Each structure stands twice: as C-alpha cells, then as structure tokens.
PDB file of C-alpha atoms in Angstrom:
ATOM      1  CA  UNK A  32     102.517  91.988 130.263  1.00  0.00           C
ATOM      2  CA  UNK A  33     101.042  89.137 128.524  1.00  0.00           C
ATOM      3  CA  UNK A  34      97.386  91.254 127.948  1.00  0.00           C
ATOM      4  CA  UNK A  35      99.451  94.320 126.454  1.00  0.00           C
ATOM      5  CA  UNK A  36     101.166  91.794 123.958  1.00  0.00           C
ATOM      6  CA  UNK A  37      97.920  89.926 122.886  1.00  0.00           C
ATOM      7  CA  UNK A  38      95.889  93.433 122.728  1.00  0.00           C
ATOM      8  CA  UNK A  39      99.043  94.327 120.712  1.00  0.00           C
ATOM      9  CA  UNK A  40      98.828  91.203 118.405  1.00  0.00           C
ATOM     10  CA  UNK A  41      94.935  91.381 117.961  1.00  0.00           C
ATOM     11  CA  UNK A  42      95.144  95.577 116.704  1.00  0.00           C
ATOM     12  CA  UNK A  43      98.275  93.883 114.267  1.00  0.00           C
ATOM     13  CA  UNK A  44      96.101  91.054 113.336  1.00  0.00           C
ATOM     14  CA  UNK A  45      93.241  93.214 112.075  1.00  0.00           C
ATOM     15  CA  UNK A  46      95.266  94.751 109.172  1.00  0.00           C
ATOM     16  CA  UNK A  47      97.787  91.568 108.272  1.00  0.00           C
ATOM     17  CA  UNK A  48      96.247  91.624 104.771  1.00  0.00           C
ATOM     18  CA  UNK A  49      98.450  95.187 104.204  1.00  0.00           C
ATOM     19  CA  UNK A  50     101.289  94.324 102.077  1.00  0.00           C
ATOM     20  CA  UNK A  51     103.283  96.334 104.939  1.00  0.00           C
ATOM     21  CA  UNK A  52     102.917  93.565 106.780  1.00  0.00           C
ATOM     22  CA  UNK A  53     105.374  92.143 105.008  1.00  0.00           C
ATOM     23  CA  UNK A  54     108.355  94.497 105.950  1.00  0.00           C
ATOM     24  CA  UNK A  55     107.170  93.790 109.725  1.00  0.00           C
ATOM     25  CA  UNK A  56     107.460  90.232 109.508  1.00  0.00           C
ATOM     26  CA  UNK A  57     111.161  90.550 108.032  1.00  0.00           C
ATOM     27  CA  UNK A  58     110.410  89.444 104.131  1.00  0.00           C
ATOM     28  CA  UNK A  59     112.659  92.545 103.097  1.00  0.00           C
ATOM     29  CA  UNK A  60     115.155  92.664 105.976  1.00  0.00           C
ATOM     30  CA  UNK A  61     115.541  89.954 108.503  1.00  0.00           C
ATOM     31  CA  UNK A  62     113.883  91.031 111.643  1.00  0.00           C
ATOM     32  CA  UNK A  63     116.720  90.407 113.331  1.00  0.00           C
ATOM     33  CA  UNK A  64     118.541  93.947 111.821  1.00  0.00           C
ATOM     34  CA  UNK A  65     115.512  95.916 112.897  1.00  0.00           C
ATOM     35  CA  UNK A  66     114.555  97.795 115.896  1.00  0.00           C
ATOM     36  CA  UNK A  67     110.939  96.859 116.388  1.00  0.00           C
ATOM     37  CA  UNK A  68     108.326  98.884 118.899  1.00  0.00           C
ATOM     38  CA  UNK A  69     104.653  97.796 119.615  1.00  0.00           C
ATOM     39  CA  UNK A  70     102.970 100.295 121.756  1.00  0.00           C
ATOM     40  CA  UNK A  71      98.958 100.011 122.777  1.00  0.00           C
ATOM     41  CA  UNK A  72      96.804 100.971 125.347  1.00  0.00           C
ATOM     42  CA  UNK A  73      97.158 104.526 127.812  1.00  0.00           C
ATOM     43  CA  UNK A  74     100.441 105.565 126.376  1.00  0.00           C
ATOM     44  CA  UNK A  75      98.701 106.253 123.110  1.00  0.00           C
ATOM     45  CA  UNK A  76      95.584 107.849 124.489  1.00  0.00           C
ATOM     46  CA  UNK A  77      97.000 111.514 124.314  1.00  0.00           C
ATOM     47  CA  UNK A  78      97.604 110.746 119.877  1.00  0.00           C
ATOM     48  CA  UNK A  79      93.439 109.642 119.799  1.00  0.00           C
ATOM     49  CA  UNK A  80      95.845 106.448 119.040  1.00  0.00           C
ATOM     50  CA  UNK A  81      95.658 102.976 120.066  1.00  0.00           C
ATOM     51  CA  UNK A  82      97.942 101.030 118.100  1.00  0.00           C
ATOM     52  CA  UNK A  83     101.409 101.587 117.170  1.00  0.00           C
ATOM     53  CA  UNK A  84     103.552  99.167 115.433  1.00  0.00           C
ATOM     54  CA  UNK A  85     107.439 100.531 113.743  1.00  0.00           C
ATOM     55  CA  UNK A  86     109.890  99.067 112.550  1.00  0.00           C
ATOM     56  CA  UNK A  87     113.577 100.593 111.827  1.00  0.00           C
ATOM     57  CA  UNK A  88     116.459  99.547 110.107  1.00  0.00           C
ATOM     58  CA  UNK A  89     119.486  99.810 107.920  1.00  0.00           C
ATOM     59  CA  UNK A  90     118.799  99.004 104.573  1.00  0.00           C
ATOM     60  CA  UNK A  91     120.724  98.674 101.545  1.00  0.00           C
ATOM     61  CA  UNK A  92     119.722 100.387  98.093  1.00  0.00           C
ATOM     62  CA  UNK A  93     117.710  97.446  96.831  1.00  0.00           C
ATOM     63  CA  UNK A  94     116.162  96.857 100.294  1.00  0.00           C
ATOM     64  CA  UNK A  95     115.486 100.469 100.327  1.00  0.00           C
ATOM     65  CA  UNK A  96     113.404  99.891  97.049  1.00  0.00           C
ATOM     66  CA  UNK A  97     111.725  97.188  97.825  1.00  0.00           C
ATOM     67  CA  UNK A  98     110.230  98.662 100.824  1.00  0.00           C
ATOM     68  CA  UNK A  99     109.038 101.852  99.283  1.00  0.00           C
ATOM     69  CA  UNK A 100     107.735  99.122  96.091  1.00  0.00           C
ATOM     70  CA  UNK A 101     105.736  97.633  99.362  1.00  0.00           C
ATOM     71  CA  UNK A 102     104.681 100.486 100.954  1.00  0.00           C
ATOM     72  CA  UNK A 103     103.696 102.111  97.585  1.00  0.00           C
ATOM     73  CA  UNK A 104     100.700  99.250  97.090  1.00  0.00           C
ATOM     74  CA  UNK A 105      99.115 100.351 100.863  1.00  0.00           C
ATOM     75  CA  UNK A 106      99.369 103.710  99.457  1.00  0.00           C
ATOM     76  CA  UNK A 107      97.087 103.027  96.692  1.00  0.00           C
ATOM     77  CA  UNK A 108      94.483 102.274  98.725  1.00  0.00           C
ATOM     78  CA  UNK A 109      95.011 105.830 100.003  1.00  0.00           C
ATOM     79  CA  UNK A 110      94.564 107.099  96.571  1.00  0.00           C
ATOM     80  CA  UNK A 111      91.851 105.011  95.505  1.00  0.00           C
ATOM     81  CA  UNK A 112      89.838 105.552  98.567  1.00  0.00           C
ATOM     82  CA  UNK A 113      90.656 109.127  98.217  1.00  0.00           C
ATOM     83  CA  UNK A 114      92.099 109.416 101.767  1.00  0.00           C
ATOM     84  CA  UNK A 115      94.982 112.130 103.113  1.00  0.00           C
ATOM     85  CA  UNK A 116      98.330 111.904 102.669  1.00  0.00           C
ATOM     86  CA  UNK A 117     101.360 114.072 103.149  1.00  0.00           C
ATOM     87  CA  UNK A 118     104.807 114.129 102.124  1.00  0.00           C
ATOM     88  CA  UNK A 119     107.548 115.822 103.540  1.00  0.00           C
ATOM     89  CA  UNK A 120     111.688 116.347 101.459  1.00  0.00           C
ATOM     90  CA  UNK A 121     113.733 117.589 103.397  1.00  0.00           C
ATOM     91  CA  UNK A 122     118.108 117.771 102.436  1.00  0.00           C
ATOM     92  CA  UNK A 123     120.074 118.807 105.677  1.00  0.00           C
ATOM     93  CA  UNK A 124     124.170 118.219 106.119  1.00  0.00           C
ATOM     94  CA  UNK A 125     124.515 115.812 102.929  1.00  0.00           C
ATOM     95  CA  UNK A 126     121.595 113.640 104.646  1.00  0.00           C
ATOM     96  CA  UNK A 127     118.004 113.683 102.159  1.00  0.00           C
ATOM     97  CA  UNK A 128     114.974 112.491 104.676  1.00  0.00           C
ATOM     98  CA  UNK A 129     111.866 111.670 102.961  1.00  0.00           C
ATOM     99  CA  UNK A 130     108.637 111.265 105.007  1.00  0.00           C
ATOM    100  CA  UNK A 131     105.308 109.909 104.001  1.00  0.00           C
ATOM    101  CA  UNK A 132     102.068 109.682 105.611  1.00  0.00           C
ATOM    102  CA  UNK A 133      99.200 108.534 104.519  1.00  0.00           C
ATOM    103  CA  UNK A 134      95.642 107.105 105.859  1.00  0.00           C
ATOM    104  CA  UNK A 135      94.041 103.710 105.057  1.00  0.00           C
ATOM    105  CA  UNK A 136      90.484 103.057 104.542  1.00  0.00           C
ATOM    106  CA  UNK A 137      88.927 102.517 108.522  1.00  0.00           C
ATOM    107  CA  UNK A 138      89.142  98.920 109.870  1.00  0.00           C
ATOM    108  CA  UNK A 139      86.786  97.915 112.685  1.00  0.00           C
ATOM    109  CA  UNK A 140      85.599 101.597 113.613  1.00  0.00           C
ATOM    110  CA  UNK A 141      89.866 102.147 114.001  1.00  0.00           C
ATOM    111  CA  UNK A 142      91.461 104.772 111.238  1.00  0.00           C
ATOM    112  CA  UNK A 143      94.656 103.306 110.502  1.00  0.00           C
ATOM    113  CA  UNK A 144      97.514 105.138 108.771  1.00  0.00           C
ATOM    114  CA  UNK A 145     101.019 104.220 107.862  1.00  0.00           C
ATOM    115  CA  UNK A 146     104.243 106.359 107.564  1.00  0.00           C
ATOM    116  CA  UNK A 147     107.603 105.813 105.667  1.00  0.00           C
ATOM    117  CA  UNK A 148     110.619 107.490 106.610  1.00  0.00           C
ATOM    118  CA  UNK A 149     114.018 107.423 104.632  1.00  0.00           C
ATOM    119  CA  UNK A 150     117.168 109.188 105.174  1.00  0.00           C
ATOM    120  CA  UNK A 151     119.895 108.117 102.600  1.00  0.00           C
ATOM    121  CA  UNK A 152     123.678 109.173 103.396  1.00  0.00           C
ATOM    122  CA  UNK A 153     125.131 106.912 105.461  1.00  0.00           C
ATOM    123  CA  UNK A 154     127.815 105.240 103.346  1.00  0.00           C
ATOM    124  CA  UNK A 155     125.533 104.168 100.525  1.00  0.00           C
ATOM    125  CA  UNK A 156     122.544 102.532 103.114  1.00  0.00           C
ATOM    126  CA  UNK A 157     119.553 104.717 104.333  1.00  0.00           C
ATOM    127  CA  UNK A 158     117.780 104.257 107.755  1.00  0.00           C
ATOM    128  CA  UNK A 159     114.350 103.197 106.974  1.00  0.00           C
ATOM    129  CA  UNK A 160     111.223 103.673 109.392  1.00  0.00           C
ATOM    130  CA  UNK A 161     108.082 102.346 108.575  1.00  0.00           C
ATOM    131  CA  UNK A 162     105.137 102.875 111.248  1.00  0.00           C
ATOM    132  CA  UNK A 163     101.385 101.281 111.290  1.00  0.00           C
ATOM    133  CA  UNK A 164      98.878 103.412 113.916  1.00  0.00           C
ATOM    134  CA  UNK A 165      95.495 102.869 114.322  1.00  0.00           C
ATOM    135  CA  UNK A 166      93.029 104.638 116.328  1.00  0.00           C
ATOM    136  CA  UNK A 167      90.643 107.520 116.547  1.00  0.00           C
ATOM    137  CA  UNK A 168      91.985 110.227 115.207  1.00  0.00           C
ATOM    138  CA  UNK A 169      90.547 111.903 112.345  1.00  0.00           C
ATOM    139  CA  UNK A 170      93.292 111.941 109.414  1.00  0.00           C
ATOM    140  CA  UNK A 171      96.385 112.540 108.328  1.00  0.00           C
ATOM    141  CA  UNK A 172      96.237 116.446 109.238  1.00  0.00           C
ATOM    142  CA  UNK A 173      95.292 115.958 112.845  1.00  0.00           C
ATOM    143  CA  UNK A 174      97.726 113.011 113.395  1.00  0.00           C
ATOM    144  CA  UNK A 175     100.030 115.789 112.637  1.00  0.00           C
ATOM    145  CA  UNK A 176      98.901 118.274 115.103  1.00  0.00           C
ATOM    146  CA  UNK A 177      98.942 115.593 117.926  1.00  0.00           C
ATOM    147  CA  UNK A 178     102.070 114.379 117.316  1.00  0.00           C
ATOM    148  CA  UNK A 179     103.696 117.819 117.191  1.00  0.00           C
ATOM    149  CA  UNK A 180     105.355 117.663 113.695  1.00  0.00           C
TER     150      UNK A 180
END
C-alpha cells in the first residue's frame, strides 16, 4: 500500500508546476468537499495509462469559474504547443455537461493530459470533475478510443 501511494505521489510530483495543481490541493474548494481518486500501476495498463489523479466536487458559480480560469492556463500550453484537444456540449433533462480534454506537452517520456467536466443544474451549483492522466498513450483521440467514450 505504501509503494502504490509513493509511485502515486512521485507521477503527481512530476507535473506540480500545472496550475491544476492547484484545484487538487484544495486552493478553490477545500479538499475536504471533494471526492479524490489516485489510481497507478496494472489497473491503468489496459488505457496505455499510468497515472490517474481526479478530483470531484460541488461547486458554487464562482468556484465553478475559478476552476475553469485554472484549468484554462494548462490549456494554453495545449494551444501553444499545438497539442489535441476536444470538447464535448451536451444539454440533457435541464442538466448542460461540458467536457474538455486536452493534452500537455510530454513530461519524462509520460504524455500527460487533463480533462474538465461540468454539469450545471443542480440548484444553482454544478458538479465539477477535473482529471490529470499520464502515460503512454498517443493523444487526445486515442485516449478516447481506450476509454470507450
């Protein structure tokens, strides 16, 4: 138990410099109103994955912001770096879900990629999910295939 946690911490460690980091260590929302999942090692293995880091949360409007404000400076190295990204609207039973995906420039022979998921309509919050992954598969297009979406 103790190796999967510090093989956990090291793949984190290697990208702490994303801003995302920030919503992770609970600068927007205390970490204590999040749901948070570290997964490394064989159960990732079938994703060409082998880090994955999410948090997920209830967060008010001004939360909701601030974590797309964070989320939208790792995406820029997307753009600048001219890496994939995809982006997904989707408006089913009063409840809008908004999904983003995009790659980050390759860490320590590791492609890393981060996702943000909204879905605003629950009395005037939205349930966030942000997600770090790192691994190797290819980009944003096969992450997609292997995950079945």
């Amino acid at each position: 138990m103790l190796i999967l946690l510090l093989t956990a911490e090291s793949g984190w460690a290697q990208s702490t410099a994303l801003q995302t980091s920030k919503i992770f260590d609970g600068h927007v929302v205390p970490t204590e109103r999040m749901i948070l999942t570290r997964v490394s090692g064989k159960a990732l293995s079938k994703y060409q994955l082998s880090y994955y880091r999410s948090a997920r949360f209830k967060a008010s409007r001004a939360e909701a912001e601030d974590v797309a404000d964070i989320v939208a400076k790792d995406k820029a190295l997307c753009d600048r770096h001219r890496l994939s990204s995809q982006t997904v609207k989707r408006n089913h039973d009063g409840i809008k879900t908004e999904s983003l995906v995009f790659s980050l420039p390759p860490e320590n022979g590791l492609n890393r990629f981060i996702s943000l998921v909204t879905e605003k309509g629950f009395g005037g919050q939205t349930l966030v999910t942000v997600i770090y992954m790192e691994g190797k598969v290819k980009d944003v297009n096969q992450l997609s295939r292997l995950i079945g979406k």
